[in-house]
Amino acid sequence: MANARDKKYEFVRREDAPILPPPATEAGITGWLWHNIFESMADYSSIGAGIRSLSMAILSVLILYFGGAQIYALIDFTIFSAVFSDPEGIKREACWTVDQGGALPSGWHGACWPFVVAKQKFLLYGAYPAEELWRVNLTGLVGLVGLVWVLIEKLPYRREVGAAMLTLYPLMAFILLTGGNTDTEFFNIGIWLVIGLAIISAGRLGKRGFLGSTFSEFGTLIGFTGWVFLIFNAVRGVAAVDFGLEPIDTRDWGGLLITLVVAITGIVASLPLGIILALGRRSEMPVARLLSTIFIEFWRGIPLITVLFMASVMLPLFMPEGVNFDNLLRALIGVMLFSAAYMAEVIRGGLQAIDKGQYEGAQAMGLSYWQTMRLVILPQALTHVIPGIVNTFIGLFKDTTLVSIVGIFDLLGAAQSTIADPSWSSHVQALSVYVYVALLFFVFCFAMSRYSIYMENKLSKSRSH
Amino acid sequence: MASKAKTKNVISDEVMISMENVNKWYGTFHVLRDINLTVHKGERIVICGPSGSGKSTLIRCLNRLEEHQDGTINVQGIEINNDLKNIDEIRRDVGMVFQHFNLFPHLTILENCTLAPIWVRKLPKAQAEEIAMEYLTRVKIPEQALKYPGQLSGGQQQRVAIARSLCMEPKLMLFDEPTSALDPEMIKEVLDTMVELAEDGMSMICVTHEMGFARKVANRVIFMDEGQIVEQNEPEAFFNNPQSDRTKLFLSQILDH
């Protein structure tokens, strides 16, 4: 007799167990709501769990109430209660309440959009002459198209467009915005061009070892300096050509135009400068290391406001009589160097995360220092610190508002000066324009933030480790 | 050994490496002490010894990943000194495989293999890719060419690293403990690749504890201890009849278990 105990476990499945839809708490909207909101406040199995669930519930309601109230207040101010038009052209009275002599109900509180619309040109372009605005618009449009082209990966010729955006576009923007035709003498530029060529040749010779072995190590660097020299002066040469555009002094620039010019120049220049400084600080050459460290620590040690003050007030005092740099240019250089120092430290963090084996692997195959950096180390280091880099970009973008203290009317400065206009004076005048400016800043910063997250995801996916 | 006969005996008189009275210090620590070594073209040398005995440092001096302070090192008649041109020339001819592979994680396998040929040997991309695929086929992973290093197993990564070095068509290969970081089941595939390479007549210097490999392909085994070359001999004699007490002790420690 086969023992009955064993038989007890005998089992053969004759029908498949049915595949059932998940319970409401697992999938779909209800599942999301359950896991993200209600699960934390649904456990009353013990006293401790009950207290926790209850406090979670109370906290959620409170946050919902206050957050909701804030958001509703903002939407109400900007949309529901806002005044959108001023058909009668009565300006400030369009945004006055009954008590103030206007038509709006007593206690009314909403955005005065006709005011912002009326000041639109000033907020975006400052005092830039109205008949020349097409130049700014064209610069902006080309910039936008180029940027989108480079950022979207599916488009062809991205590399070429990117190269043009970094070389031709700044030149074009400079000529369009200022009008070019700087009064530099071509003879003067010619001399500098020849000097640039001479430096490049010296670098070449040095690299081949004609000038001794110690010199050969610096050949690349000397050649690079020569190229910078040559390109800088070639640009000066082109900028001196008369294109028949009316010159517009940077004192007439303002608003979003200034904000974007300062931010984009700072962003575009700080990355390569920061890379060079970070490499310098980790270099084995004591001089390069010392100079980079001093530079970085100096610029990180002083506030941006001080930098801007020094640039616009102190610098002219040290200049010889008659030499006068443009105020905007001085502020630009200040912002550029300042952000380069921060960028350098972010990038240095990325460089430190790279394993020593990567350098050795590259060196053992015969790659030179610059090849190793460009092809092996930097692509990895920069990927590691994308969040830090974008953080610096966003910080820089918002710090551009500080240029208003040296008399440059950026977006915020322009907004502030519109408030002084009595023809639009009302109790919501300041608030309306500030909300508008905040919205503009948010759009730019949020876009940068999203793109960086997209890049991080993309890069981490393609390498999957 | 039967398998030994398979290896082409192509050792020539041409001197590939000569080290004369080489000394090196890390700070006050004397890591290489009076090293004298001559390697001929076609030789396959295995260097073994306890950890910290300077074996890795020795081969890393041969392509200037480490700097020696005293004595002369000549590789293919070019002296290793502070002249960057000499170092570049030597590195072009000397391949190196590392314990931790040191593949570039941001590049595909194929890009890893074509990087140096394109930038150092200045080959056109198509030709570099052709060479790379040839060597990837030789290490038996051509189908992984478009993957990233992070997607491969340790053994596959090390074989890629070997292929990457071979793409520079070096005259000498240095192996720095190539199997030490691998899981046991992957050691064989890497050693097989190295054995094939040796059978094709490649000159190689290999720091390893794989004594089976040493017996199979080496024509000389060098034992190092405390920064000195203690004993060197043909593998048969080295393993069966070690002379120095330190060698005997070392061999008993790694062979008896």
XYZ file of C-alpha atoms in Angstrom:
722
model
C 0.000 0.000 0.000
C 1.550 3.258 -1.130
C 1.624 5.416 1.899
C -1.191 7.866 2.117
C 0.983 10.604 3.520
C 2.852 10.977 0.221
C -0.348 10.947 -1.733
C -1.456 13.985 0.166
C 0.997 16.153 -1.852
C 0.177 14.758 -5.232
C -1.041 17.484 -7.571
C -1.442 17.907 -11.317
C -2.701 21.151 -12.799
C -5.367 20.416 -15.402
C -6.480 23.975 -16.102
C -4.326 27.144 -16.250
C -4.963 29.621 -13.497
C -6.813 32.573 -15.075
C -4.904 35.759 -15.878
C -6.834 38.446 -14.034
C -6.795 42.245 -14.350
C -4.903 43.935 -11.480
C -6.820 45.365 -8.546
C -7.612 49.082 -8.707
C -4.776 49.844 -6.293
C -2.090 48.515 -8.659
C -2.585 49.972 -12.111
C -3.829 53.045 -13.914
C -4.772 56.335 -12.343
C -6.247 54.755 -9.249
C -3.065 52.754 -8.752
C -0.944 55.871 -9.050
C -3.157 57.751 -6.602
C -3.063 54.856 -4.155
C 0.714 54.425 -4.212
C 1.595 58.096 -4.256
C -1.022 59.602 -1.977
C -3.456 57.389 -0.097
C -1.313 54.387 0.830
C 0.637 56.482 3.343
C -2.522 57.453 5.219
C -4.528 54.263 5.100
C -2.829 52.123 7.734
C -4.706 52.072 11.065
C -3.675 48.578 12.169
C -1.857 49.792 15.280
C -1.781 52.974 17.333
C 1.613 54.056 15.928
C 0.587 53.420 12.344
C -2.711 55.154 12.984
C -1.014 58.290 14.302
C 1.361 58.306 11.338
C -1.429 57.857 8.822
C -3.536 60.525 10.461
C -0.697 63.058 10.547
C 0.081 62.296 6.903
C -3.548 62.958 6.060
C -3.617 66.238 7.989
C -0.315 67.359 6.460
C -1.547 66.517 2.959
C -4.706 68.542 3.431
C -2.730 71.494 4.792
C -0.241 71.443 1.928
C -3.032 71.049 -0.566
C -4.872 73.980 0.976
C -1.946 76.407 1.152
C -0.328 75.330 -2.108
C -3.665 75.412 -3.847
C -4.462 78.830 -2.419
C -1.126 80.210 -3.648
C -1.526 78.783 -7.098
C -5.104 79.947 -7.324
C -4.072 83.432 -6.214
C -1.435 83.548 -8.951
C -3.813 82.315 -11.640
C -6.492 84.687 -10.422
C -4.059 87.602 -10.515
C -2.645 86.846 -13.935
C -5.764 85.606 -15.711
C -9.189 85.730 -14.013
C -8.964 89.188 -12.463
C -6.475 90.633 -14.909
C -7.214 93.561 -17.166
C -6.254 92.518 -20.688
C -7.039 95.497 -22.811
C -7.289 99.192 -22.790
C -9.539 99.910 -25.780
C -10.230 103.508 -24.807
C -6.541 104.345 -24.384
C -7.060 105.675 -20.870
C -3.804 104.109 -19.672
C -3.502 104.086 -15.876
C -7.220 104.592 -15.332
C -7.879 101.248 -17.008
C -6.364 99.632 -13.912
C -7.955 101.835 -11.283
C -10.673 100.758 -8.858
C -13.799 102.756 -8.145
C -12.171 104.218 -5.045
C -9.243 105.445 -7.119
C -11.518 106.976 -9.744
C -11.553 104.090 -12.214
C -14.156 101.535 -13.204
C -12.937 98.359 -11.460
C -14.699 97.154 -8.297
C -13.359 98.219 -4.932
C -10.646 95.890 -3.601
C -9.816 94.628 -7.097
C -6.422 92.996 -7.458
C -5.210 91.745 -10.818
C -2.509 92.150 -13.428
C -2.569 95.254 -15.571
C -1.501 93.668 -18.864
C -2.101 96.720 -21.092
C 0.718 98.370 -19.148
C 3.082 95.462 -19.814
C 2.058 95.410 -23.478
C 2.639 99.128 -23.773
C 6.111 98.707 -22.263
C 6.879 95.560 -24.263
C 9.326 97.197 -26.624
C 11.231 98.757 -23.747
C 11.275 95.521 -21.727
C 12.625 93.518 -24.645
C 14.952 95.970 -26.387
C 15.518 98.935 -24.053
C 16.120 102.189 -25.862
C 17.224 100.467 -29.081
C 15.926 102.639 -31.976
C 12.526 101.372 -33.094
C 13.320 101.447 -36.832
C 16.417 99.270 -36.266
C 14.676 96.555 -34.231
C 14.749 94.176 -37.194
C 18.470 93.777 -36.532
C 17.837 92.482 -33.024
C 14.977 90.307 -34.211
C 17.049 88.830 -37.016
C 19.916 88.084 -34.599
C 17.491 86.469 -32.186
C 15.760 84.451 -34.874
C 18.987 83.118 -36.387
C 20.225 82.324 -32.886
C 17.050 80.485 -31.990
C 16.981 78.462 -35.212
C 20.658 77.572 -34.821
C 20.235 76.589 -31.180
C 17.209 74.390 -31.843
C 19.019 72.837 -34.786
C 21.998 71.907 -32.647
C 19.899 70.627 -29.758
C 17.640 68.330 -31.784
C 19.593 65.242 -32.653
C 17.618 64.062 -35.647
C 18.548 66.981 -37.866
C 21.394 66.640 -40.390
C 24.564 68.793 -40.436
C 24.374 69.412 -36.669
C 28.140 69.592 -36.392
C 28.434 72.173 -39.172
C 25.582 74.265 -37.807
C 27.142 74.104 -34.349
C 30.505 75.232 -35.704
C 28.856 78.115 -37.542
C 26.963 79.078 -34.389
C 30.209 79.305 -32.457
C 32.227 81.137 -35.115
C 30.170 83.041 -37.674
C 27.142 83.727 -35.529
C 28.861 85.785 -32.797
C 30.487 87.880 -35.499
C 27.183 88.368 -37.280
C 25.452 89.202 -34.005
C 28.156 91.704 -33.137
C 27.903 93.503 -36.466
C 24.110 93.451 -36.559
C 23.651 94.624 -32.991
C 26.351 97.308 -32.830
C 26.361 98.228 -36.505
C 30.023 97.289 -36.955
C 32.192 99.958 -38.537
C 34.354 100.344 -35.455
C 36.969 103.029 -36.064
C 39.929 100.670 -35.935
C 42.593 101.261 -38.566
C 43.103 98.381 -40.950
C 46.840 98.948 -40.932
C 46.896 98.423 -37.194
C 44.916 95.175 -37.538
C 47.220 94.029 -40.338
C 50.235 94.316 -38.055
C 48.519 92.260 -35.367
C 47.567 89.614 -37.928
C 51.206 89.269 -38.942
C 52.199 88.944 -35.293
C 49.559 86.236 -34.832
C 50.936 84.310 -37.825
C 54.443 84.634 -36.406
C 53.330 83.155 -33.077
C 51.655 80.227 -34.844
C 54.822 79.537 -36.842
C 56.894 79.666 -33.666
C 54.517 77.135 -32.117
C 54.824 74.856 -35.160
C 58.603 75.044 -35.120
C 58.651 74.441 -31.387
C 56.470 71.371 -31.792
C 58.863 69.899 -34.354
C 61.661 70.401 -31.857
C 63.665 73.016 -33.777
C 63.787 75.283 -30.756
C 64.917 72.751 -28.161
C 63.066 70.086 -26.238
C 61.777 72.222 -23.356
C 60.195 74.518 -25.900
C 58.570 71.643 -27.761
C 56.306 70.843 -24.812
C 54.738 74.261 -25.077
C 54.481 74.170 -28.878
C 50.779 73.331 -28.838
C 50.047 76.036 -26.308
C 52.013 78.638 -28.243
C 50.289 77.655 -31.475
C 46.938 77.911 -29.739
C 47.747 81.382 -28.432
C 48.742 82.382 -31.943
C 45.424 81.196 -33.336
C 43.486 83.056 -30.647
C 45.469 86.157 -31.556
C 44.900 85.717 -35.268
C 41.182 85.034 -34.958
C 40.638 87.849 -32.498
C 42.246 90.326 -34.863
C 40.514 88.919 -37.924
C 37.242 89.495 -36.083
C 38.333 93.027 -35.269
C 39.064 93.486 -38.945
C 35.631 92.304 -40.058
C 33.973 94.372 -37.357
C 35.742 97.460 -38.685
C 34.192 97.068 -42.141
C 31.435 99.537 -42.944
C 28.290 97.555 -43.751
C 26.149 100.656 -43.991
C 24.392 99.879 -40.730
C 23.688 102.719 -38.354
C 25.959 102.300 -35.318
C 24.018 101.875 -32.093
C 25.747 102.569 -28.808
C 25.406 99.814 -26.219
C 24.040 102.453 -23.834
C 20.854 102.258 -25.880
C 20.596 98.495 -25.475
C 18.409 97.156 -22.744
C 15.864 94.729 -21.441
C 15.814 91.088 -22.490
C 18.369 91.898 -25.195
C 20.971 92.762 -22.553
C 20.023 89.815 -20.370
C 20.463 87.403 -23.269
C 23.664 89.004 -24.561
C 25.271 88.887 -21.115
C 23.991 85.407 -20.257
C 24.814 83.785 -23.598
C 28.271 85.332 -23.828
C 28.936 84.285 -20.254
C 27.660 80.762 -20.832
C 29.436 80.204 -24.139
C 32.739 81.672 -22.953
C 32.751 80.184 -19.464
C 32.693 76.567 -20.632
C 35.937 76.550 -22.689
C 37.634 78.926 -20.241
C 36.518 76.758 -17.352
C 37.850 73.635 -19.071
C 41.254 75.242 -19.628
C 41.381 76.478 -16.016
C 40.343 73.105 -14.633
C 42.996 71.328 -16.714
C 45.518 73.950 -15.637
C 44.731 73.409 -11.991
C 45.324 69.671 -12.373
C 48.360 70.099 -14.608
C 51.757 68.728 -13.714
C 53.360 71.993 -14.764
C 53.758 74.062 -11.595
C 53.402 77.405 -13.376
C 50.144 76.459 -15.080
C 48.830 75.004 -11.834
C 49.756 78.061 -9.805
C 48.315 80.545 -12.297
C 45.055 78.617 -12.641
C 44.670 78.239 -8.894
C 45.306 81.922 -8.280
C 42.860 82.903 -11.002
C 40.117 80.601 -9.747
C 40.521 81.479 -6.089
C 40.668 85.196 -6.866
C 37.460 85.253 -8.880
C 35.632 82.927 -6.532
C 36.688 85.036 -3.584
C 34.997 88.259 -4.635
C 31.279 88.894 -5.159
C 29.984 89.519 -8.676
C 28.771 92.959 -7.632
C 32.330 93.898 -6.716
C 33.553 92.598 -10.054
C 31.006 94.695 -11.913
C 31.770 97.795 -9.868
C 35.491 97.369 -10.398
C 34.944 96.877 -14.121
C 32.798 99.928 -14.623
C 34.104 102.387 -12.043
C 37.677 101.466 -11.117
C 39.014 100.173 -14.424
C 38.664 103.485 -16.337
C 40.742 105.152 -13.621
C 43.691 102.884 -14.417
C 43.354 103.337 -18.169
C 45.431 105.900 -19.999
C 43.652 109.065 -21.078
C 41.434 108.574 -24.119
C 41.289 104.783 -23.959
C 37.699 103.965 -23.265
C 36.213 100.508 -23.226
C 32.548 100.089 -23.708
C 30.709 99.769 -20.407
C 28.793 96.676 -21.537
C 31.971 95.038 -22.812
C 33.645 95.559 -19.443
C 30.681 94.049 -17.613
C 30.684 91.155 -20.096
C 34.340 90.399 -19.493
C 33.750 90.566 -15.748
C 30.819 88.138 -15.907
C 32.771 85.846 -18.234
C 35.826 85.551 -15.989
C 33.691 85.251 -12.887
C 31.622 82.387 -14.258
C 34.696 80.723 -15.764
C 36.123 80.328 -12.263
C 32.960 78.626 -11.041
C 32.782 76.472 -14.151
C 36.401 75.435 -13.650
C 35.638 74.050 -10.213
C 32.598 72.142 -11.469
C 34.645 70.607 -14.272
C 37.528 69.830 -11.924
C 35.055 67.776 -9.915
C 34.277 65.796 -13.054
C 37.958 65.343 -13.874
C 38.629 63.972 -10.409
C 35.981 61.312 -10.892
C 37.880 59.829 -13.844
C 39.914 56.744 -13.023
C 43.684 56.984 -13.404
C 43.502 53.938 -15.677
C 41.769 56.021 -18.335
C 44.776 58.326 -18.591
C 47.143 55.362 -18.646
C 45.126 53.515 -21.256
C 45.212 56.555 -23.528
C 48.878 57.316 -22.897
C 49.981 53.736 -23.459
C 48.470 53.907 -26.946
C 50.492 56.999 -27.727
C 47.785 59.671 -27.527
C 49.215 63.089 -26.687
C 48.120 65.084 -23.647
C 45.611 67.179 -25.591
C 44.289 64.168 -27.515
C 43.863 62.264 -24.253
C 41.949 65.135 -22.744
C 39.789 65.871 -25.760
C 38.965 62.326 -26.811
C 39.007 60.343 -23.605
C 38.909 62.372 -20.405
C 36.733 65.418 -21.081
C 33.823 63.606 -22.765
C 33.506 61.467 -19.648
C 34.214 64.213 -17.119
C 31.734 66.649 -18.656
C 29.018 63.992 -18.787
C 29.488 63.344 -15.078
C 28.948 66.997 -14.209
C 26.107 68.001 -16.542
C 23.883 68.858 -13.541
C 26.634 71.044 -12.079
C 27.342 72.742 -15.395
C 23.691 73.529 -16.032
C 23.378 74.688 -12.442
C 26.158 77.189 -13.102
C 24.480 78.255 -16.355
C 21.178 78.890 -14.602
C 22.912 80.741 -11.769
C 24.747 82.864 -14.303
C 21.542 83.589 -16.211
C 19.898 84.935 -13.086
C 23.014 86.781 -11.918
C 22.888 88.908 -15.066
C 20.317 91.002 -13.231
C 23.208 92.411 -11.194
C 24.484 94.406 -14.179
C 21.692 96.885 -13.505
C 23.703 98.301 -10.617
C 26.340 99.621 -13.008
C 23.772 101.411 -15.113
C 23.091 98.692 -17.679
C 19.374 98.138 -18.107
C 18.836 94.414 -18.225
C 15.368 92.884 -18.115
C 14.904 93.519 -14.412
C 16.429 96.991 -14.601
C 14.171 97.870 -17.513
C 11.166 96.552 -15.592
C 12.082 98.703 -12.631
C 12.350 101.813 -14.728
C 8.938 101.248 -16.305
C 7.410 101.410 -12.848
C 8.525 105.015 -12.653
C 6.172 105.925 -15.506
C 3.346 107.944 -13.880
C 1.042 107.624 -16.878
C 0.538 103.971 -15.926
C 0.717 104.384 -12.196
C -1.656 102.109 -10.298
C -1.501 99.857 -7.270
C -0.790 96.791 -9.455
C 1.742 98.463 -11.778
C 4.879 97.083 -10.120
C 3.432 93.660 -9.446
C 2.260 93.177 -13.044
C 5.625 93.846 -14.600
C 7.488 91.800 -11.970
C 5.235 88.792 -12.572
C 5.934 89.144 -16.284
C 9.692 89.332 -15.752
C 9.575 86.352 -13.388
C 7.701 84.377 -16.013
C 10.321 85.186 -18.679
C 13.172 84.146 -16.378
C 11.344 80.975 -15.439
C 10.820 79.979 -19.065
C 14.536 80.250 -19.864
C 15.796 78.558 -16.689
C 13.218 75.778 -16.819
C 14.090 75.067 -20.452
C 17.780 74.713 -19.536
C 16.920 72.457 -16.640
C 14.724 70.166 -18.748
C 17.293 69.901 -21.518
C 19.968 68.897 -19.022
C 17.734 66.157 -17.605
C 17.035 64.945 -21.131
C 20.782 64.850 -21.897
C 21.554 62.947 -18.703
C 18.941 60.317 -19.467
C 20.104 59.988 -23.034
C 23.771 59.594 -22.144
C 23.139 57.158 -19.321
C 20.941 55.057 -21.613
C 23.429 54.837 -24.443
C 26.178 53.650 -22.109
C 24.004 51.425 -19.935
C 26.229 50.644 -17.028
C 55.712 19.969 -23.239
C 53.755 18.999 -26.286
C 52.019 22.313 -26.731
C 55.317 24.101 -26.583
C 56.310 22.708 -29.944
C 53.436 24.579 -31.544
C 54.983 27.919 -30.701
C 57.073 29.265 -33.512
C 60.624 29.602 -32.420
C 61.475 32.929 -33.953
C 63.671 34.567 -31.352
C 66.169 36.663 -33.251
C 69.363 38.376 -32.205
C 67.750 41.767 -32.606
C 67.644 43.449 -29.199
C 64.250 44.891 -28.415
C 64.744 46.127 -24.906
C 67.851 46.693 -22.898
C 67.740 47.879 -19.314
C 71.051 48.735 -17.709
C 71.444 49.358 -13.989
C 67.939 50.742 -13.711
C 66.941 52.100 -10.316
C 63.704 53.672 -9.256
C 62.400 55.115 -6.028
C 58.919 56.040 -4.828
C 59.893 58.749 -2.387
C 62.405 57.016 -0.153
C 61.230 53.527 -1.090
C 63.670 51.830 -3.461
C 61.236 49.994 -5.720
C 63.530 48.859 -8.555
C 67.055 47.898 -7.587
C 69.761 47.569 -10.200
C 67.669 45.969 -12.925
C 69.575 44.582 -15.910
C 67.482 42.964 -18.589
C 67.818 42.311 -22.297
C 64.853 41.207 -24.364
C 65.233 39.999 -27.935
C 62.680 40.200 -30.706
C 60.249 37.288 -30.530
C 60.855 36.538 -26.862
C 57.964 35.715 -24.555
C 58.840 36.573 -20.996
C 56.790 35.939 -17.895
C 57.584 37.971 -14.792
C 56.353 36.639 -11.485
C 56.948 37.385 -7.847
C 55.148 38.353 -4.640
C 53.036 41.507 -4.625
C 55.014 44.680 -4.126
C 58.099 43.165 -5.703
C 58.207 45.768 -8.494
C 57.054 43.611 -11.429
C 54.372 46.031 -12.585
C 56.619 49.010 -12.025
C 59.275 47.373 -14.186
C 57.057 46.918 -17.225
C 55.432 50.309 -16.699
C 58.885 51.858 -16.977
C 59.147 50.373 -20.458
C 56.543 52.764 -21.889
C 57.107 55.603 -19.472
C 53.952 55.226 -17.445
C 56.508 55.310 -14.635
C 59.691 57.323 -14.660
C 62.995 55.704 -13.653
C 65.561 57.876 -11.927
C 68.780 56.051 -12.633
C 70.214 53.816 -15.363
C 69.282 53.574 -19.028
C 66.362 51.913 -20.782
C 66.467 51.445 -24.546
C 63.448 50.243 -26.455
C 64.216 49.382 -30.066
C 67.319 51.500 -29.855
C 65.454 54.565 -28.607
C 66.381 55.739 -25.161
C 63.587 56.535 -22.728
C 64.330 59.963 -21.312
C 62.524 63.249 -20.902
C 62.258 63.764 -24.650
C 58.551 63.506 -25.441
C 59.288 62.600 -29.039
C 61.127 59.447 -27.961
C 58.310 58.495 -25.628
C 55.699 58.984 -28.351
C 57.692 56.828 -30.722
C 58.105 54.052 -28.155
C 54.453 54.066 -27.137
C 53.473 53.702 -30.780
C 55.391 50.426 -30.955
C 54.651 49.041 -27.494
C 51.148 47.869 -26.667
C 49.926 47.463 -23.122
C 47.110 45.491 -21.533
C 46.065 46.411 -18.002
C 44.654 44.520 -15.064
C 41.478 46.623 -15.120
C 41.194 46.743 -18.939
C 41.018 50.579 -19.017
C 38.627 50.578 -21.933
C 36.970 53.924 -22.631
C 33.379 53.545 -21.408
C 31.977 56.394 -23.506
C 33.108 54.833 -26.799
C 31.843 51.697 -28.517
C 34.112 48.670 -28.822
C 34.883 49.621 -32.412
C 35.606 53.245 -31.474
C 37.862 52.053 -28.660
C 39.849 50.095 -31.221
C 40.020 52.801 -33.897
C 40.788 55.771 -31.631
C 44.557 55.481 -31.505
C 45.014 54.278 -35.110
C 43.077 57.321 -36.326
C 44.680 59.915 -34.063
C 48.162 58.530 -33.568
C 48.849 56.539 -36.725
C 46.703 58.990 -38.733
C 44.945 56.219 -40.633
C 41.751 57.031 -42.522
C 38.652 55.975 -40.579
C 37.608 53.236 -43.003
C 41.010 51.591 -42.901
C 41.191 51.838 -39.110
C 37.792 50.170 -38.848
C 38.875 47.418 -41.183
C 41.936 46.720 -39.049
C 39.852 46.884 -35.879
C 37.336 44.350 -37.194
C 40.190 42.072 -38.221
C 41.618 42.032 -34.696
C 38.188 41.829 -33.062
C 37.590 38.751 -35.188
C 40.907 37.400 -34.012
C 39.919 37.745 -30.352
C 36.546 36.246 -31.349
C 34.178 39.108 -30.544
C 33.458 40.868 -33.855
C 29.712 40.724 -33.140
C 30.137 43.011 -30.108
C 31.725 45.830 -32.112
C 28.874 48.291 -31.720
C 28.259 47.696 -28.024
C 29.715 49.736 -25.177
C 32.320 48.240 -22.812
C 29.831 48.305 -19.918
C 27.665 45.794 -21.774
C 30.407 43.152 -22.006
C 31.664 40.596 -19.503
C 35.079 41.001 -17.912
C 36.693 38.390 -20.152
C 35.227 39.983 -23.263
C 36.406 43.408 -22.133
C 39.937 42.156 -21.631
C 39.933 40.580 -25.088
C 38.763 43.912 -26.505
C 41.633 45.573 -24.652
C 44.042 43.148 -26.312
C 42.505 43.829 -29.725
C 42.694 47.555 -29.058
C 46.418 47.302 -28.425
C 46.955 45.108 -31.461
C 45.237 47.675 -33.687
C 48.313 49.842 -33.264
C 50.263 46.900 -34.736
C 52.837 46.975 -31.944
C 56.170 45.188 -32.034
C 56.000 44.331 -28.330
C 53.103 43.677 -25.989
C 53.178 44.310 -22.255
C 50.629 42.530 -20.076
C 50.162 43.818 -16.531
C 48.357 41.038 -14.631
C 45.745 40.673 -17.376
C 43.728 37.967 -15.638
C 43.888 39.101 -12.002
C 40.618 41.031 -12.095
C 38.653 38.316 -13.878
C 36.167 35.754 -12.612
C 37.700 32.250 -12.724
C 35.582 31.037 -15.651
C 36.765 33.948 -17.802
C 40.479 33.555 -17.257
C 40.764 30.805 -19.831
C 39.312 32.793 -22.737
C 41.826 35.589 -22.134
C 44.757 33.208 -21.720
C 43.765 31.394 -24.935
C 43.891 34.708 -26.774
C 47.336 35.396 -25.329
C 48.576 31.940 -26.235
C 47.441 32.436 -29.834
C 49.236 35.752 -29.896
C 52.420 34.097 -28.646
C 52.106 31.352 -31.229
C 52.026 34.013 -33.932
C 55.450 35.143 -32.794
C 54.576 38.345 -30.933
C 57.227 39.537 -28.510
C 55.648 39.851 -25.112
C 56.412 40.579 -21.494
C 53.755 39.371 -19.163
C 53.346 39.951 -15.459
C 51.142 37.110 -14.298
C 50.630 34.409 -11.717
C 49.278 31.976 -14.284
C 52.038 29.394 -14.113
C 50.313 27.129 -16.626
C 50.537 29.942 -19.133
C 54.189 30.478 -18.265
C 55.005 26.816 -18.883
C 53.061 26.785 -22.108
C 54.327 29.858 -23.941
C 57.185 31.523 -22.101
C 60.727 31.017 -23.206
C 61.993 32.757 -20.091
C 60.574 33.211 -16.602
C 61.836 36.005 -14.389
C 61.311 35.930 -10.644
C 61.410 39.268 -8.827
C 61.471 40.001 -5.133
C 61.996 43.269 -3.273
C 62.656 45.197 -6.461
C 65.386 42.908 -7.775
C 65.559 40.195 -10.371
C 66.265 37.162 -8.201
C 66.263 34.408 -10.746
C 65.573 33.911 -14.423
C 65.599 30.764 -16.433
C 63.800 28.705 -19.042
C 60.400 27.614 -17.704
C 61.299 23.902 -17.403
C 64.344 24.600 -15.316
C 62.694 27.416 -13.417
C 59.769 25.329 -12.212
C 61.493 21.967 -11.808
C 64.770 23.100 -10.417
C 64.616 26.560 -8.803
C 67.981 27.679 -7.430
C 67.226 30.488 -4.999
C 65.483 29.857 -1.681
C 63.166 32.774 -2.272
C 62.066 31.278 -5.587
C 61.483 27.918 -3.956
C 59.387 29.515 -1.230
C 57.369 31.522 -3.747
C 56.749 28.526 -5.982
C 55.696 26.367 -3.047
C 53.219 29.052 -2.016
C 51.543 29.447 -5.367
C 51.721 25.871 -6.639
C 50.797 23.808 -3.573
C 47.186 24.184 -2.752
